[in-house]
Amino acid sequence: MPLLEPKPEALRPGAVRTPSPDRVPDRRSPGTPEPLRSALIGLLGAEKVLWKVSDLVKYASDASPYRFVPQVVVVPEDIADVAAILSYAHDNGREVVFRAAGTSLNGQAQGEDILVDVRHHWAGIEVLDGGARARVRPGTTIVRANATLARHGRLLGPDPASAIACTVGGVVANNASGMTAGTTRNSYRTVSSLTFVLPSGTVVDTGAPSADEDLARAEPRLCEELLALKAEIEADAELTARIRAKYEIKNTNGYRLDAFLDGSTPVEILRGLMVGSEGTFGFISEVVFDTLPLDRRVSTGLLFFPSLTAAAAAVPHFNAAGAIAVELMDGNTLRASVSVQGVPADWAGLPKETTALLVEFRAPDEAGQEAYERAAASVVEGLDLVAPVASVTNEFTRDAQVISGYWKARKAFVTAVGGSRPSGTTLITEDFAVPPSRLADACEALLALQAEHGFDAAVAGHAAHGNLHFLLAFDAAKPSDVERYAAFMDDFCRLTVERFDGSLKAEHATGRNIAPFLELEWGPKATELMWRTKQVIDPDGVLAPRIVLDRDPRAHLRGLKTIPKVELIADPCIECGFCEPTCPSHDLTTSPRQRIVLRREMMRQTGGSPVESRLLDAYGYDAVDTCAGDSTCKLACPVGIDTGAMMKDFRHRRHSPREERIAALTAKNFKAVEAAARLAVAAADRIGDGPLETITGLARKAVRPDLMPEWLPETPGAARKLPRTSRVGAKAVYYPACVNRIFGGPEGHRGPSLPQAVVAVSARAGKPVWIPDDVAGTCCATIWHSKGYDEGNTVMANRIVEAAWGWTAGGRLPLVVDASSCTLGIAHEVVPYLTDDNRELHRELTIVDSLVWAADELLPGLTVLRKVDSAVLHPTCSMQHLGDVEQLRTVAEACAQEVVMPDDAGCCAFAGDRGMLHKELTESATAKEAAEVNTREYDAYLSANRMCEIGMDRATGHSYYSVLMELERATRPGAVVR
């Protein structure tokens, strides 16, 4: 056992707990039972079967109010794996549920038997016909697909608010639509063809010329019965008319019976039925979309009304004016959204009755935009708008940043409102549609019904399409609260159907919470046809039972999850999953959502239970050690939950007093540590990689892998001496980060070092910088902060601020920092660890990242003399936190004719030295970006953080270096040799 192995007990919840009624029972602690585990491992291989209880728990929750613990989780790599899983399920009487992003709001991504993860190996997009069509794999997020299509001036039709996280497979399987899709731009209308695997294992490509012949040969009974159902429906004029009427407004409740009317062959019928089938008819392995034009001329207004009904009454006028989106947000939603970064703080003071409409027009050209703006102005003239707080303008704007802020507030509806719910309560998201002309009446009736049942719900939605969402919070551990919710649902469903002839699910699909009400909306004849359709396609009931069809009138009350309190920083989490795509470890161990889900399960347990102990055993590596600590989850989370900070706190809890003292001693003596590190790196050049890998490998076993870095062949040599500079005439103080004082540039680099380049290019631009003589022994404190060493962090945080205040003459000069993570550390992360006096000093400092210094201060004074043909960029997570990714692009564009920012760029997870502690983390985090980068060659590989550059060197096999080094080369007088 390693000398300093952390004890799981340090993370055992200490609070006195009452076991939750939905806790995982002790008998489940061994994980997947036999013979299921061994059978699937034999079928697929051990690496594709997740069987530990921690694996099962982390997949048991999605964005819905439900929780079902699967028996096993499998991770197929290809269609052959999927077919094998289905065959096994058929032969052994098992049930299968497919799960991609887990952003569904009604429990569609949860199963009680075999759960199939179809996100990990199923991403990718191929642009067809110049962008007119796109072939997309099901694990691809909508945002990722649209990033590729944007270069062709196109986009996908569906645009759900969860586009940052939801995947194409789930969007099509639920027919999710979003802000602008309505009934004409959704998946049903824009899918050109599908490839899917039927429950029998038959693979169908609806775009293949021989698709119907192939299906008839493979599945003759299926083809015959689908055509028989089609004939039966078409022979019933009343039913046909009812089906057509139901889809005049948004409707995803039940199966798409109009597929029998729209399709003329079995393959065409199946293509329609698969859309919105919620994984109950088969696995969608590929989708070909007809894409839509990306109209880039945008005008948007956020208009405030005195009441919900007044806002609803204005919607038809904006529809008539040609608005592509009319989004509604009530007072509760507006006030809750102040937790979203960038939303005006004074919205917190808005009257409860206030409601806003977010109205957007998009045009392909200036003339079209001006015409829309005139039409919008005409509508606004006839409205009685209000401005209850100072930030309200009630004006349309073209400013992209302002528009982005409006949409950020709107898209955060579920998460922002959910994050502000009472602690310990479960969140229900309801979604319904009425004819747009009845929207105002429906809003009034909804408010009255909520009041009658004691709910103070938030309301928002796609008002242009008569589609509203509202949220309810209740305590699922209290039977009385569950019954209150049940009574509300009974009345709400009757109201929607009987008074408004509406859809009980407009875009979130039936799921578990509306399945019992399917017949209420559709009537017995249509509902029975849906049951028969399921029997025809999945006669053995293998796929996703009880998710669309369920005859239990209380099925929506089964599996409601309790939400036990956890650490304060994570307690608001509603498990939406927005954080997952940005997390560096989500393909390796756990995501931020899963870290919180696992923690909540610990809190559901009695202290010392077998399940709690097994979870703790796995949590150290799966959650704490392999968290990069980059906190990009905070950026993706609409309410700013920083799971990275929670993991750093957990690291701190695991430290012994001895470890904390050693870390503090290292900080106090960092000048000597820095010198020793530079000498060691220099010596490594002489020793060679092989012996060093062996030595550090043995040391890691003796100490522990999370403390002792592993030597990597990509580790650069020692840094050169810092250049001499003068304080006289300096326009800024230049702080070379300790990593740039220890490590040199890429192997074989013959030009100036980074510090030399920064000094030279600054002088060249007429902005000379000064490097203080006593920078050695100082650091941004990130070394200690990332590992949770609070004592060492406190020592170094105060030291660097005191030094910076002196160097900058009390803040009169800016402090330029040449590594983005160090800029972030000094500018923001040190603050909580400062003394009161040093916080005052910190407020007087102006801390500038070298990218901002170069883009804003140097470029105007420089003459670019040469450019490379192409450059690819790696924007670091610190740049995202600082908001200076565009400055990276700006500087790169001064140096290269072509600049590429990879669509799959993300945090490299090198995280200081974490990539040397757990190299598998960086390998996983960079895999997609590296694959994209290596599709071609570039002349320059640029970033602005040395450790991240090392991580990308390792991932791609190319030498990354600071963009400021390339800027120096591009502007250097005389001949230049690369």
Short mmCIF file of N, CA and C in Angstrom, two decimals, residues 124-137 145 148-156 190-195 205 207-208 286-292:
data_model
loop_
_atom_site.label_atom_id
_atom_site.label_comp_id
_atom_site.label_asym_id
_atom_site.label_seq_id
_atom_site.Cartn_x
_atom_site.Cartn_y
_atom_site.Cartn_z
N GLY A 124 -20.23 12.35 -33.86
CA GLY A 124 -19.64 12.64 -35.17
C GLY A 124 -20.65 13.25 -36.11
N ILE A 125 -20.16 14.08 -37.02
CA ILE A 125 -21.03 14.71 -38.01
C ILE A 125 -20.31 14.75 -39.35
N GLU A 126 -21.04 14.46 -40.40
CA GLU A 126 -20.53 14.54 -41.76
C GLU A 126 -21.42 15.50 -42.55
N VAL A 127 -20.83 16.53 -43.11
CA VAL A 127 -21.58 17.52 -43.88
C VAL A 127 -21.78 16.99 -45.29
N LEU A 128 -23.01 17.05 -45.77
CA LEU A 128 -23.36 16.55 -47.09
C LEU A 128 -23.90 17.68 -47.96
N ASP A 129 -23.69 17.58 -49.24
CA ASP A 129 -24.27 18.51 -50.21
C ASP A 129 -23.99 19.97 -49.86
N GLY A 130 -22.74 20.26 -49.47
CA GLY A 130 -22.37 21.63 -49.15
C GLY A 130 -23.06 22.19 -47.92
N GLY A 131 -23.60 21.32 -47.10
CA GLY A 131 -24.27 21.76 -45.88
C GLY A 131 -25.78 21.65 -45.95
N ALA A 132 -26.31 21.36 -47.12
CA ALA A 132 -27.77 21.24 -47.25
C ALA A 132 -28.30 20.07 -46.43
N ARG A 133 -27.45 19.06 -46.24
CA ARG A 133 -27.81 17.94 -45.38
C ARG A 133 -26.63 17.62 -44.47
N ALA A 134 -26.92 16.89 -43.42
CA ALA A 134 -25.85 16.49 -42.50
C ALA A 134 -26.16 15.11 -41.95
N ARG A 135 -25.13 14.26 -41.94
CA ARG A 135 -25.25 12.93 -41.35
C ARG A 135 -24.67 13.02 -39.94
N VAL A 136 -25.50 12.76 -38.93
CA VAL A 136 -25.09 13.00 -37.54
C VAL A 136 -25.29 11.72 -36.74
N ARG A 137 -24.30 11.41 -35.90
CA ARG A 137 -24.41 10.25 -35.03
C ARG A 137 -25.14 10.65 -33.75
N ALA A 145 -23.03 19.87 -33.43
CA ALA A 145 -23.44 19.72 -34.82
C ALA A 145 -23.58 21.09 -35.49
N THR A 148 -20.28 22.87 -36.57
CA THR A 148 -19.77 22.46 -37.87
C THR A 148 -20.60 23.03 -39.01
N LEU A 149 -21.92 22.98 -38.85
CA LEU A 149 -22.79 23.47 -39.92
C LEU A 149 -22.70 24.98 -40.12
N ALA A 150 -22.36 25.71 -39.06
CA ALA A 150 -22.29 27.17 -39.15
C ALA A 150 -21.29 27.62 -40.20
N ARG A 151 -20.22 26.85 -40.39
CA ARG A 151 -19.23 27.21 -41.41
C ARG A 151 -19.80 27.14 -42.82
N HIS A 152 -20.92 26.45 -42.94
CA HIS A 152 -21.60 26.33 -44.22
C HIS A 152 -22.86 27.20 -44.28
N GLY A 153 -23.07 28.01 -43.26
CA GLY A 153 -24.25 28.86 -43.23
C GLY A 153 -25.54 28.10 -43.01
N ARG A 154 -25.47 26.98 -42.29
CA ARG A 154 -26.64 26.14 -42.06
C ARG A 154 -26.75 25.79 -40.58
N LEU A 155 -27.89 25.22 -40.20
CA LEU A 155 -28.09 24.73 -38.84
C LEU A 155 -29.19 23.69 -38.84
N LEU A 156 -29.29 22.95 -37.73
CA LEU A 156 -30.37 21.98 -37.57
C LEU A 156 -31.66 22.69 -37.19
N THR A 190 -37.79 17.53 -40.45
CA THR A 190 -36.48 17.81 -41.05
C THR A 190 -35.57 16.59 -41.15
N VAL A 191 -35.99 15.44 -40.64
CA VAL A 191 -35.19 14.23 -40.81
C VAL A 191 -35.38 13.70 -42.23
N SER A 192 -34.28 13.56 -42.93
CA SER A 192 -34.32 13.02 -44.29
C SER A 192 -34.32 11.50 -44.27
N SER A 193 -33.44 10.92 -43.45
CA SER A 193 -33.41 9.47 -43.34
C SER A 193 -32.81 9.08 -42.00
N LEU A 194 -33.07 7.84 -41.60
CA LEU A 194 -32.57 7.30 -40.34
C LEU A 194 -31.94 5.93 -40.58
N THR A 195 -30.94 5.63 -39.77
CA THR A 195 -30.48 4.25 -39.67
C THR A 195 -30.77 3.82 -38.24
N ASP A 205 -31.69 1.12 -42.88
CA ASP A 205 -31.26 2.43 -43.36
C ASP A 205 -32.33 2.94 -44.29
N GLY A 207 -32.63 5.50 -45.93
CA GLY A 207 -32.15 6.23 -47.11
C GLY A 207 -31.61 5.33 -48.19
N ALA A 208 -31.46 4.05 -47.91
CA ALA A 208 -30.92 3.11 -48.90
C ALA A 208 -31.95 2.86 -50.00
N GLU A 286 -27.94 6.60 -36.58
CA GLU A 286 -27.49 7.66 -37.48
C GLU A 286 -28.71 8.42 -38.00
N VAL A 287 -28.55 9.73 -38.15
CA VAL A 287 -29.64 10.58 -38.64
C VAL A 287 -29.11 11.46 -39.76
N VAL A 288 -29.83 11.51 -40.85
CA VAL A 288 -29.52 12.48 -41.91
C VAL A 288 -30.60 13.55 -41.87
N PHE A 289 -30.16 14.78 -41.60
CA PHE A 289 -31.08 15.91 -41.52
C PHE A 289 -31.05 16.73 -42.81
N ASP A 290 -32.20 17.27 -43.18
CA ASP A 290 -32.24 18.40 -44.09
C ASP A 290 -32.02 19.64 -43.24
N THR A 291 -30.94 20.34 -43.49
CA THR A 291 -30.61 21.49 -42.65
C THR A 291 -31.33 22.74 -43.13
N LEU A 292 -31.23 23.79 -42.33
CA LEU A 292 -31.93 25.04 -42.62
C LEU A 292 -30.94 26.19 -42.73
#
